[in-house]
Amino acid sequence: MPHSRRYRSSERSSRGSYHERYRSRKHKRRRTRSRSSSSERDRRHRREDSYHVRSRSYDDHSSDRRAYDRRYCDSYRRNDYSRERGEAYYETEYRHSYEYRRSRDHDGSYRSCKSSRRNKHRRRRRRSRSFSRSSSQRSRQSSRRAKSVEDDDEGHLIYRVGDWLQERYEIISTLGEGTFGRVVQCVDHRRGGARVALKIIKNVEKYKEAARLEINVLEKINEKDPENKNLCVQMFDWFDYHGHMCISFELLGLSTFDFLKDNNYLPYPIHQVRHMAYQVCQAVKFLHDNKLTHTDLKPENILFVNSDYELTYNLEKKRDERSVKSTAIRVVDFGSATFDHEHHSTIVSTRHYRAPEVLLELGWTQPCDVWSIGCIVFEYYVGFTLFQTHDNREHLAMMERILGPIPSRMIRKTRKQKYFYHGRLDWDENTSAGRYVRENCKPLRRYLTSEAEDHHHLFDLIESMLEYEPSKRITLAEALKHPFFDMLKTEPSTKVWDSSRDISR
């Protein structure tokens, strides 16, 4: 379940221009029950089963003990998601299982509300508009749009290719779907016909509240970085469309995880790992400098600007292998981002990228992002997740197997004493779980695939990011000066892994 953050009145004013606009509004939602037949509902549920399987929760305690099979990593990781609202922005799978029930006039425009009222079967699923500023404004909007807006049973906006929103955004395709809503590709007719990604949030209050928080963060990012130099996704516009919060972003390519998955989990070459890691450190350092913690960094939330690739055939392994042409990236999904002065939820981050101080409920700040980046960079290098688990005790056992014993100070301070016995992790290596950890985890340096100097530099950086004690963990300002990145400062920006611009200066 997503955690809605509550603020004292003194904090509320700090939320910026967005919240000032909504300070005096009441958010109410009225909906009418669909009268579709049970057989129709069954058909719809069967069609949407493939999506529901992919949703995640904070802690899905799986008893499954499969080995680190790369094909298995995808389904395993998708069962444990930090926040329902934060799935990947621009997932490329197109879902055809959606039914569109809106009728149109012969001239292609939607029927007016009055006409809709005369036809009961067309009005049965209409939603009331929320967040209207005044009755006069509502009447102006109604006369301008004159559309019958409908939602499905889950709160998704019903739309189809060719529809226009706000007399500006023309929908041309569906890019992806998540628990928060859908992302569509649109032509923005007020930006000279530029293509944008429009995130359409469900008409469900908890997701709308998450969207408001994300908009506030994105507005602050735009304010601090108007030229978009710090590699965070750029928000162009936002608006409320009949109860659906909509956010317009720059159109990006595949996520670094989806590209890895589509490439059969073939690791990225080390020169690409170097450039991607540098950019992630740069983007998140910008957030930290502005008193923000992302809290949900993972390969799914790091997108290529352009995911075009070159295809080569591997004779030895008898398979096609992809190599991305440009490793320019953007960090996305700020729905969980937290300012330093705001309430800090007890649990943050997707399981596999969750820092030990979060697991042990010792409190967290910006260093929890650095831990996540260490896990991400490792995953780029080897092609699979470092901590492949869904259980806290097992997660801690994996940490000890890979990184060494948990510091006694952290054990003494944690409220989670149930995981420890006499100052040590309470873990039996002779159980099936113990054998699983022993067989699938090894000390960090044993994952090296080469004895070359830059590979050792990389693992030195990862070790610094995966330091147990947050106070001893490397900062991102220090990380950007690490010897692993020295080569970037001498290589020209025209290399294929950085065809956009030189960010190393």
Short mmCIF file of C-alpha atoms in Angstrom, two decimals:
data_model
loop_
_atom_site.label_atom_id
_atom_site.label_comp_id
_atom_site.label_asym_id
_atom_site.label_seq_id
_atom_site.Cartn_x
_atom_site.Cartn_y
_atom_site.Cartn_z
CA MET A 1 0.00 0.00 0.00
CA PRO A 2 1.35 3.46 -0.74
CA HIS A 3 2.02 5.69 2.23
CA SER A 4 0.33 9.07 2.07
CA ARG A 5 2.43 11.56 3.95
CA ARG A 6 0.66 13.87 6.38
CA TYR A 7 2.04 17.30 7.21
CA ARG A 8 1.62 19.78 10.00
CA SER A 9 0.20 23.13 8.94
CA SER A 10 3.66 24.70 9.14
CA GLU A 11 5.00 22.09 6.74
CA ARG A 12 2.13 22.31 4.35
CA SER A 13 3.13 25.80 3.27
CA SER A 14 6.54 24.52 2.24
CA ARG A 15 5.07 22.24 -0.40
CA GLY A 16 5.33 25.06 -2.90
CA SER A 17 3.15 26.56 -5.57
CA TYR A 18 1.27 23.39 -6.34
CA HIS A 19 -0.21 22.96 -2.89
CA GLU A 20 -1.13 26.62 -2.61
CA ARG A 21 -3.45 26.08 -5.53
CA TYR A 22 -5.16 23.18 -3.77
CA ARG A 23 -5.13 24.50 -0.21
CA SER A 24 -8.82 25.33 0.00
CA ARG A 25 -10.26 22.61 -2.14
CA LYS A 26 -12.23 19.59 -1.01
CA HIS A 27 -11.38 16.42 -2.84
CA LYS A 28 -14.50 14.34 -3.21
CA ARG A 29 -15.20 11.59 -5.61
CA ARG A 30 -18.59 10.20 -6.64
CA ARG A 31 -18.89 7.12 -8.75
CA THR A 32 -21.71 4.98 -9.97
CA ARG A 33 -21.51 1.21 -10.10
CA SER A 34 -21.08 -0.40 -13.45
CA ARG A 35 -24.05 -2.51 -14.50
CA SER A 36 -22.06 -4.73 -16.81
CA SER A 37 -23.02 -8.38 -16.65
CA SER A 38 -21.07 -10.89 -14.57
CA SER A 39 -19.86 -12.67 -17.69
CA GLU A 40 -18.52 -9.39 -19.06
CA ARG A 41 -16.69 -8.73 -15.80
CA ASP A 42 -15.20 -12.22 -15.86
CA ARG A 43 -13.91 -11.70 -19.37
CA ARG A 44 -12.38 -8.36 -18.38
CA HIS A 45 -10.73 -9.83 -15.29
CA ARG A 46 -9.25 -12.68 -17.29
CA ARG A 47 -7.83 -10.24 -19.81
CA GLU A 48 -6.24 -8.14 -17.08
CA ASP A 49 -4.78 -11.04 -15.07
CA SER A 50 -1.42 -10.64 -16.79
CA TYR A 51 -1.13 -7.14 -15.33
CA HIS A 52 -2.17 -8.02 -11.80
CA VAL A 53 0.49 -10.70 -11.58
CA ARG A 54 3.11 -8.00 -12.10
CA SER A 55 2.13 -5.69 -9.25
CA ARG A 56 4.38 -5.59 -6.20
CA SER A 57 4.03 -5.12 -2.48
CA TYR A 58 6.45 -4.06 0.24
CA ASP A 59 7.13 -7.53 1.60
CA ASP A 60 5.82 -10.55 -0.22
CA HIS A 61 7.38 -13.28 1.92
CA SER A 62 7.95 -15.95 -0.68
CA SER A 63 8.90 -19.45 0.41
CA ASP A 64 10.27 -20.10 -3.05
CA ARG A 65 14.00 -20.80 -3.02
CA ARG A 66 14.98 -20.75 -6.68
CA ALA A 67 18.56 -20.11 -7.74
CA TYR A 68 19.73 -16.95 -9.49
CA ASP A 69 18.32 -17.84 -12.88
CA ARG A 70 18.34 -14.70 -15.03
CA ARG A 71 15.01 -15.53 -16.64
CA TYR A 72 13.59 -15.92 -13.15
CA CYS A 73 14.89 -12.57 -11.88
CA ASP A 74 12.19 -10.61 -13.71
CA SER A 75 9.18 -12.43 -12.25
CA TYR A 76 10.82 -12.67 -8.82
CA ARG A 77 11.67 -8.98 -8.54
CA ARG A 78 8.21 -7.93 -9.71
CA ASN A 79 6.60 -9.63 -6.68
CA ASP A 80 8.18 -7.17 -4.27
CA TYR A 81 7.62 -3.55 -5.08
CA SER A 82 8.15 -0.70 -2.70
CA ARG A 83 5.12 1.40 -3.64
CA GLU A 84 2.16 0.55 -5.77
CA ARG A 85 2.26 3.98 -7.33
CA GLY A 86 5.78 3.87 -8.67
CA GLU A 87 6.08 1.42 -11.56
CA ALA A 88 8.18 2.22 -14.61
CA TYR A 89 7.13 5.30 -16.55
CA TYR A 90 7.53 4.26 -20.12
CA GLU A 91 7.22 0.49 -20.23
CA THR A 92 7.10 -0.56 -23.86
CA GLU A 93 4.60 -3.39 -23.70
CA TYR A 94 1.40 -2.39 -25.46
CA ARG A 95 -1.64 -3.86 -23.78
CA HIS A 96 -4.51 -4.70 -26.10
CA SER A 97 -6.82 -5.95 -23.37
CA TYR A 98 -8.53 -2.62 -22.88
CA GLU A 99 -12.13 -2.02 -23.93
CA TYR A 100 -13.25 1.39 -25.14
CA ARG A 101 -16.92 2.08 -24.60
CA ARG A 102 -17.29 5.71 -25.53
CA SER A 103 -19.58 6.61 -28.41
CA ARG A 104 -18.96 9.45 -30.82
CA ASP A 105 -21.06 11.69 -32.98
CA HIS A 106 -20.73 11.42 -36.75
CA ASP A 107 -18.40 14.42 -36.79
CA GLY A 108 -16.01 12.69 -34.37
CA SER A 109 -16.64 14.87 -31.31
CA TYR A 110 -17.93 13.48 -28.03
CA ARG A 111 -21.60 13.76 -27.17
CA SER A 112 -22.52 16.54 -24.78
CA CYS A 113 -23.47 15.85 -21.19
CA LYS A 114 -27.14 16.62 -21.88
CA SER A 115 -27.25 14.13 -24.72
CA SER A 116 -25.56 11.60 -22.49
CA ARG A 117 -28.22 12.02 -19.81
CA ARG A 118 -30.92 11.08 -22.29
CA ASN A 119 -29.25 7.73 -22.84
CA LYS A 120 -29.03 5.71 -19.65
CA HIS A 121 -26.67 3.13 -21.06
CA ARG A 122 -24.19 5.91 -21.92
CA ARG A 123 -24.34 7.71 -18.61
CA ARG A 124 -24.10 4.71 -16.31
CA ARG A 125 -20.32 4.96 -15.90
CA ARG A 126 -19.84 8.72 -15.96
CA ARG A 127 -17.69 10.19 -13.25
CA SER A 128 -18.11 13.53 -11.56
CA ARG A 129 -15.38 16.05 -12.18
CA SER A 130 -13.29 16.79 -9.10
CA PHE A 131 -11.10 19.75 -8.19
CA SER A 132 -13.31 22.21 -10.12
CA ARG A 133 -12.44 25.74 -9.12
CA SER A 134 -15.90 27.29 -9.37
CA SER A 135 -19.30 26.72 -10.95
CA SER A 136 -18.65 29.39 -13.57
CA GLN A 137 -15.30 27.86 -14.47
CA ARG A 138 -16.92 24.42 -14.59
CA SER A 139 -19.51 25.65 -17.06
CA ARG A 140 -16.81 27.21 -19.24
CA GLN A 141 -14.86 23.93 -19.24
CA SER A 142 -18.01 21.98 -20.05
CA SER A 143 -18.90 24.18 -22.99
CA ARG A 144 -15.36 24.09 -24.31
CA ARG A 145 -14.88 20.33 -24.11
CA ALA A 146 -18.39 18.93 -24.18
CA LYS A 147 -17.07 15.41 -23.59
CA SER A 148 -18.52 12.41 -21.84
CA VAL A 149 -15.61 11.21 -19.69
CA GLU A 150 -15.73 7.63 -18.46
CA ASP A 151 -13.52 5.47 -16.24
CA ASP A 152 -13.25 1.72 -16.03
CA ASP A 153 -13.82 -0.28 -12.84
CA GLU A 154 -10.26 0.28 -11.64
CA GLY A 155 -10.35 4.05 -12.15
CA HIS A 156 -8.37 4.19 -15.41
CA LEU A 157 -9.49 6.84 -17.88
CA ILE A 158 -11.16 5.26 -20.92
CA TYR A 159 -9.60 6.68 -24.06
CA ARG A 160 -8.65 5.67 -27.56
CA VAL A 161 -6.09 6.62 -30.16
CA GLY A 162 -6.97 9.97 -31.71
CA ASP A 163 -8.58 11.42 -28.57
CA TRP A 164 -7.56 14.94 -27.51
CA LEU A 165 -7.07 16.14 -23.93
CA GLN A 166 -7.14 19.81 -22.96
CA GLU A 167 -7.48 20.70 -26.67
CA ARG A 168 -3.73 20.12 -26.77
CA TYR A 169 -2.64 16.49 -26.35
CA GLU A 170 -3.53 14.05 -29.12
CA ILE A 171 -3.14 10.43 -28.02
CA ILE A 172 -1.26 8.32 -30.57
CA SER A 173 -0.34 5.15 -28.63
CA THR A 174 -0.21 3.49 -25.23
CA LEU A 175 3.31 3.19 -23.84
CA GLY A 176 2.63 1.25 -20.67
CA GLU A 177 0.50 0.59 -17.63
CA GLY A 178 1.08 0.49 -13.90
CA THR A 179 -0.92 0.41 -10.71
CA PHE A 180 -0.86 4.25 -10.76
CA GLY A 181 -2.50 4.53 -14.18
CA ARG A 182 -1.33 4.52 -17.79
CA VAL A 183 1.31 6.31 -19.82
CA VAL A 184 0.44 7.33 -23.38
CA GLN A 185 2.43 8.89 -26.17
CA CYS A 186 0.89 12.13 -27.34
CA VAL A 187 1.44 14.86 -29.88
CA ASP A 188 1.63 18.15 -27.99
CA HIS A 189 0.10 20.64 -30.42
CA ARG A 190 1.22 23.61 -28.31
CA ARG A 191 4.85 22.50 -28.51
CA GLY A 192 5.02 22.42 -32.29
CA GLY A 193 3.76 18.86 -32.59
CA ALA A 194 6.48 17.43 -30.31
CA ARG A 195 5.99 13.91 -28.97
CA VAL A 196 5.59 13.68 -25.19
CA ALA A 197 4.80 11.01 -22.63
CA LEU A 198 1.58 11.74 -20.73
CA LYS A 199 1.10 9.97 -17.42
CA ILE A 200 -2.64 9.62 -16.71
CA ILE A 201 -3.26 8.80 -13.06
CA LYS A 202 -6.24 6.70 -11.98
CA ASN A 203 -9.23 8.50 -10.54
CA VAL A 204 -8.41 7.01 -7.13
CA GLU A 205 -7.58 9.32 -4.26
CA LYS A 206 -4.41 7.61 -3.01
CA TYR A 207 -2.84 7.70 -6.48
CA LYS A 208 -3.96 11.27 -7.04
CA GLU A 209 -2.35 12.31 -3.75
CA ALA A 210 0.88 10.57 -4.79
CA ALA A 211 0.73 12.44 -8.10
CA ARG A 212 0.33 15.77 -6.29
CA LEU A 213 3.44 15.04 -4.25
CA GLU A 214 5.35 14.06 -7.38
CA ILE A 215 4.25 17.24 -9.17
CA ASN A 216 5.49 19.31 -6.25
CA VAL A 217 8.92 17.64 -6.43
CA LEU A 218 9.08 18.00 -10.22
CA GLU A 219 8.20 21.69 -10.00
CA LYS A 220 11.05 22.19 -7.52
CA ILE A 221 13.41 20.31 -9.86
CA ASN A 222 12.35 22.47 -12.82
CA GLU A 223 12.84 25.57 -10.70
CA LYS A 224 16.37 24.57 -9.64
CA ASP A 225 17.38 23.12 -13.02
CA PRO A 226 15.47 24.99 -15.76
CA GLU A 227 17.89 23.87 -18.48
CA ASN A 228 17.58 20.18 -17.49
CA LYS A 229 21.34 19.73 -17.01
CA ASN A 230 21.10 17.37 -14.05
CA LEU A 231 19.57 14.36 -15.80
CA CYS A 232 16.25 14.16 -13.93
CA VAL A 233 13.20 13.62 -16.12
CA GLN A 234 11.71 16.93 -17.23
CA MET A 235 8.06 17.73 -16.53
CA PHE A 236 6.52 19.98 -19.19
CA ASP A 237 3.00 20.39 -17.85
CA TRP A 238 0.39 18.99 -15.46
CA PHE A 239 -3.37 19.31 -15.25
CA ASP A 240 -6.45 17.76 -13.71
CA TYR A 241 -8.60 16.09 -16.36
CA HIS A 242 -11.99 15.24 -14.84
CA GLY A 243 -10.44 13.76 -11.69
CA HIS A 244 -7.38 12.28 -13.42
CA MET A 245 -4.09 13.96 -12.58
CA CYS A 246 -2.08 14.12 -15.81
CA ILE A 247 1.64 14.86 -16.06
CA SER A 248 3.43 15.57 -19.35
CA PHE A 249 7.08 14.48 -19.59
CA GLU A 250 9.81 14.39 -22.17
CA LEU A 251 9.52 11.19 -24.22
CA LEU A 252 12.24 8.70 -23.30
CA GLY A 253 13.34 5.21 -24.31
CA LEU A 254 13.38 1.90 -22.45
CA SER A 255 14.37 1.62 -18.81
CA THR A 256 17.83 0.20 -18.14
CA PHE A 257 16.11 -2.86 -16.63
CA ASP A 258 13.82 -3.47 -19.61
CA PHE A 259 16.77 -3.21 -21.99
CA LEU A 260 18.69 -5.71 -19.84
CA LYS A 261 15.71 -8.06 -19.79
CA ASP A 262 15.15 -7.81 -23.56
CA ASN A 263 18.85 -8.57 -24.01
CA ASN A 264 18.55 -11.89 -22.10
CA TYR A 265 20.16 -10.29 -19.02
CA LEU A 266 23.45 -9.85 -20.83
CA PRO A 267 25.48 -7.45 -18.64
CA TYR A 268 26.39 -4.00 -19.91
CA PRO A 269 30.06 -3.59 -20.99
CA ILE A 270 32.16 -1.88 -18.35
CA HIS A 271 32.61 1.33 -20.38
CA GLN A 272 28.81 1.65 -20.53
CA VAL A 273 28.51 0.81 -16.81
CA ARG A 274 30.99 3.62 -16.13
CA HIS A 275 29.02 6.26 -18.01
CA MET A 276 25.63 5.15 -16.70
CA ALA A 277 26.90 5.04 -13.10
CA TYR A 278 28.43 8.51 -13.45
CA GLN A 279 25.17 9.99 -14.70
CA VAL A 280 23.11 8.35 -11.93
CA CYS A 281 25.52 9.72 -9.32
CA GLN A 282 25.31 13.17 -10.91
CA ALA A 283 21.49 13.19 -11.03
CA VAL A 284 21.01 11.93 -7.46
CA LYS A 285 23.72 14.27 -6.12
CA PHE A 286 21.65 17.13 -7.56
CA LEU A 287 18.65 15.85 -5.57
CA HIS A 288 20.73 15.52 -2.39
CA ASP A 289 22.13 19.02 -2.83
CA ASN A 290 18.54 20.25 -2.88
CA LYS A 291 17.60 18.37 0.30
CA LEU A 292 15.73 15.59 -1.49
CA THR A 293 16.05 11.81 -1.17
CA HIS A 294 14.70 9.78 -4.09
CA THR A 295 14.05 6.62 -1.95
CA ASP A 296 13.12 4.38 -4.88
CA LEU A 297 16.18 4.10 -7.11
CA LYS A 298 16.33 0.95 -9.23
CA PRO A 299 17.08 0.06 -12.87
CA GLU A 300 13.37 0.42 -13.74
CA ASN A 301 13.51 4.09 -12.71
CA ILE A 302 16.55 4.91 -14.83
CA LEU A 303 15.61 5.37 -18.49
CA PHE A 304 17.66 5.72 -21.63
CA VAL A 305 17.04 8.95 -23.51
CA ASN A 306 17.14 6.82 -26.67
CA SER A 307 17.26 3.02 -26.43
CA ASP A 308 18.15 2.35 -30.09
CA TYR A 309 20.71 -0.44 -30.34
CA GLU A 310 23.09 -2.27 -32.63
CA LEU A 311 22.54 -5.98 -33.12
CA THR A 312 25.39 -8.47 -33.39
CA TYR A 313 25.35 -12.26 -33.57
CA ASN A 314 27.35 -14.22 -31.00
CA LEU A 315 28.63 -17.31 -32.80
CA GLU A 316 29.82 -18.98 -29.61
CA LYS A 317 26.50 -18.64 -27.80
CA LYS A 318 24.41 -18.73 -31.00
CA ARG A 319 22.28 -15.71 -30.16
CA ASP A 320 21.70 -12.09 -31.10
CA GLU A 321 23.08 -9.55 -28.67
CA ARG A 322 22.09 -5.89 -28.37
CA SER A 323 24.36 -2.97 -27.62
CA VAL A 324 22.67 0.35 -26.84
CA LYS A 325 23.97 3.13 -29.06
CA SER A 326 23.83 5.90 -26.46
CA THR A 327 23.96 5.46 -22.70
CA ALA A 328 22.55 8.92 -21.95
CA ILE A 329 19.98 8.38 -19.16
CA ARG A 330 17.36 10.16 -17.05
CA VAL A 331 16.25 9.40 -13.49
CA VAL A 332 12.44 9.18 -13.20
CA ASP A 333 9.64 8.48 -10.70
CA PHE A 334 9.66 11.08 -7.95
CA GLY A 335 6.39 9.91 -6.37
CA SER A 336 8.28 8.69 -3.30
CA ALA A 337 10.91 11.46 -3.18
CA THR A 338 11.11 13.05 0.26
CA PHE A 339 12.42 16.43 1.36
CA ASP A 340 14.64 16.53 4.44
CA HIS A 341 12.02 18.40 6.49
CA GLU A 342 9.18 16.01 5.62
CA HIS A 343 7.95 12.93 7.44
CA HIS A 344 10.18 9.93 6.66
CA SER A 345 8.25 6.68 6.27
CA THR A 346 9.70 3.72 8.16
CA ILE A 347 10.13 1.55 5.07
CA VAL A 348 11.27 2.88 1.69
CA SER A 349 12.88 1.52 -1.48
CA THR A 350 12.13 -1.59 -3.48
CA ARG A 351 13.29 -4.66 -1.58
CA HIS A 352 16.44 -5.53 -3.56
CA TYR A 353 17.80 -1.98 -3.27
CA ARG A 354 16.86 -1.38 0.37
CA ALA A 355 19.64 -0.21 2.69
CA PRO A 356 20.39 -2.01 6.00
CA GLU A 357 19.42 1.01 8.10
CA VAL A 358 15.96 0.81 6.51
CA LEU A 359 15.67 -2.93 7.16
CA LEU A 360 16.68 -2.42 10.77
CA GLU A 361 14.43 0.65 11.16
CA LEU A 362 17.28 2.84 12.35
CA GLY A 363 16.10 5.87 10.39
CA TRP A 364 17.33 6.89 6.96
CA THR A 365 18.55 9.93 5.07
CA GLN A 366 20.31 10.48 1.72
CA PRO A 367 22.86 7.63 2.17
CA CYS A 368 20.05 5.12 1.54
CA ASP A 369 20.07 6.32 -2.09
CA VAL A 370 23.82 5.66 -2.28
CA TRP A 371 23.27 2.04 -1.17
CA SER A 372 20.64 1.64 -3.90
CA ILE A 373 23.05 3.00 -6.51
CA GLY A 374 25.68 0.46 -5.41
CA CYS A 375 23.17 -2.37 -5.96
CA ILE A 376 22.16 -0.92 -9.35
CA VAL A 377 25.75 -0.57 -10.62
CA PHE A 378 26.47 -4.17 -9.56
CA GLU A 379 23.39 -5.31 -11.50
CA TYR A 380 24.52 -3.48 -14.64
CA TYR A 381 27.91 -5.22 -14.36
CA VAL A 382 26.77 -8.83 -13.78
CA GLY A 383 23.22 -8.80 -15.23
CA PHE A 384 21.36 -9.99 -12.13
CA THR A 385 20.23 -8.62 -8.77
CA LEU A 386 22.70 -8.65 -5.88
CA PHE A 387 20.15 -9.37 -3.12
CA GLN A 388 17.56 -11.71 -4.62
CA THR A 389 15.22 -12.22 -1.69
CA HIS A 390 11.88 -11.25 -0.18
CA ASP A 391 12.53 -11.87 3.50
CA ASN A 392 14.23 -9.49 5.95
CA ARG A 393 16.20 -12.13 7.85
CA GLU A 394 17.37 -13.77 4.63
CA HIS A 395 18.24 -10.33 3.22
CA LEU A 396 20.47 -9.65 6.24
CA ALA A 397 22.05 -13.11 5.87
CA MET A 398 22.86 -12.32 2.23
CA MET A 399 24.45 -9.03 3.28
CA GLU A 400 26.68 -10.83 5.77
CA ARG A 401 27.64 -13.49 3.22
CA ILE A 402 28.55 -10.85 0.59
CA LEU A 403 29.80 -7.91 2.69
CA GLY A 404 30.79 -9.39 6.06
CA PRO A 405 29.24 -9.14 9.56
CA ILE A 406 26.73 -6.41 10.40
CA PRO A 407 28.33 -3.87 12.79
CA SER A 408 27.54 -4.53 16.44
CA ARG A 409 26.53 -0.88 16.96
CA MET A 410 23.70 -1.27 14.44
CA ILE A 411 22.61 -4.53 16.08
CA ARG A 412 22.51 -2.89 19.52
CA LYS A 413 20.49 0.11 18.31
CA THR A 414 17.85 -1.66 16.20
CA ARG A 415 14.36 -2.36 17.44
CA LYS A 416 14.39 -5.50 15.29
CA GLN A 417 16.05 -7.67 17.91
CA LYS A 418 14.04 -10.67 16.71
CA TYR A 419 16.58 -11.05 13.90
CA PHE A 420 19.49 -11.40 16.32
CA TYR A 421 20.61 -13.65 19.15
CA HIS A 422 23.41 -12.74 21.56
CA GLY A 423 24.53 -9.89 19.31
CA ARG A 424 24.73 -11.96 16.13
CA LEU A 425 22.33 -12.62 13.27
CA ASP A 426 19.99 -15.48 14.19
CA TRP A 427 20.54 -17.57 11.07
CA ASP A 428 20.82 -21.34 10.57
CA GLU A 429 22.93 -22.23 7.54
CA ASN A 430 21.72 -25.84 7.63
CA THR A 431 18.14 -24.98 6.67
CA SER A 432 16.93 -24.81 3.07
CA ALA A 433 17.08 -21.01 3.31
CA GLY A 434 20.60 -21.23 4.68
CA ARG A 435 21.71 -23.48 1.83
CA TYR A 436 20.08 -21.14 -0.68
CA VAL A 437 22.07 -18.17 0.61
CA ARG A 438 25.29 -20.19 0.82
CA GLU A 439 24.95 -21.52 -2.72
CA ASN A 440 23.85 -18.28 -4.38
CA CYS A 441 25.84 -15.63 -2.57
CA LYS A 442 29.59 -15.16 -2.32
CA PRO A 443 31.96 -12.42 -1.14
CA LEU A 444 31.62 -9.33 -3.32
CA ARG A 445 35.04 -9.44 -4.99
CA ARG A 446 34.40 -12.96 -6.27
CA TYR A 447 31.88 -11.49 -8.72
CA LEU A 448 34.70 -9.83 -10.67
CA THR A 449 34.73 -10.97 -14.30
CA SER A 450 38.19 -9.56 -15.02
CA GLU A 451 41.37 -8.76 -13.11
CA ALA A 452 41.84 -5.54 -15.11
CA GLU A 453 42.45 -2.39 -13.08
CA ASP A 454 39.21 -0.63 -14.04
CA HIS A 455 37.19 -3.68 -12.89
CA HIS A 456 38.88 -3.48 -9.48
CA HIS A 457 38.22 0.27 -9.39
CA LEU A 458 34.55 -0.47 -10.04
CA PHE A 459 34.31 -2.93 -7.16
CA ASP A 460 36.15 -0.53 -4.87
CA LEU A 461 33.44 2.03 -5.66
CA ILE A 462 30.63 -0.51 -5.11
CA GLU A 463 32.15 -1.55 -1.77
CA SER A 464 32.24 2.10 -0.69
CA MET A 465 28.55 2.47 -1.61
CA LEU A 466 27.62 -0.74 0.22
CA GLU A 467 29.15 0.29 3.53
CA TYR A 468 26.81 -0.78 6.36
CA GLU A 469 27.12 2.38 8.43
CA PRO A 470 25.39 5.30 6.65
CA SER A 471 27.85 7.77 8.21
CA LYS A 472 30.80 5.84 6.69
CA ARG A 473 29.19 5.34 3.29
CA ILE A 474 30.71 7.30 0.43
CA THR A 475 28.85 10.47 -0.58
CA LEU A 476 27.96 11.07 -4.21
CA ALA A 477 30.25 14.12 -4.35
CA GLU A 478 33.10 11.81 -3.34
CA ALA A 479 31.91 9.07 -5.70
CA LEU A 480 32.09 11.38 -8.72
CA LYS A 481 35.80 11.88 -7.97
CA HIS A 482 36.50 8.14 -7.71
CA PRO A 483 39.31 6.75 -9.94
CA PHE A 484 36.76 4.53 -11.71
CA PHE A 485 35.44 7.67 -13.45
CA ASP A 486 38.84 9.12 -14.38
CA MET A 487 38.65 7.65 -17.87
CA LEU A 488 35.44 9.61 -18.59
CA LYS A 489 37.30 12.87 -18.15
CA THR A 490 39.75 12.02 -20.94
CA GLU A 491 37.41 10.33 -23.43
CA PRO A 492 35.71 12.48 -26.09
CA SER A 493 31.96 12.94 -25.88
CA THR A 494 31.49 11.57 -29.39
CA LYS A 495 31.82 7.95 -28.22
CA VAL A 496 28.78 5.80 -28.95
CA TRP A 497 27.94 5.45 -25.27
CA ASP A 498 27.58 9.21 -24.92
CA SER A 499 26.34 10.61 -28.20
CA SER A 500 24.33 13.39 -26.52
CA ARG A 501 26.84 15.60 -24.71
CA ASP A 502 29.87 15.57 -22.45
CA ILE A 503 28.67 15.55 -18.85
CA SER A 504 32.04 14.87 -17.31
CA ARG A 505 33.13 18.50 -17.07
#
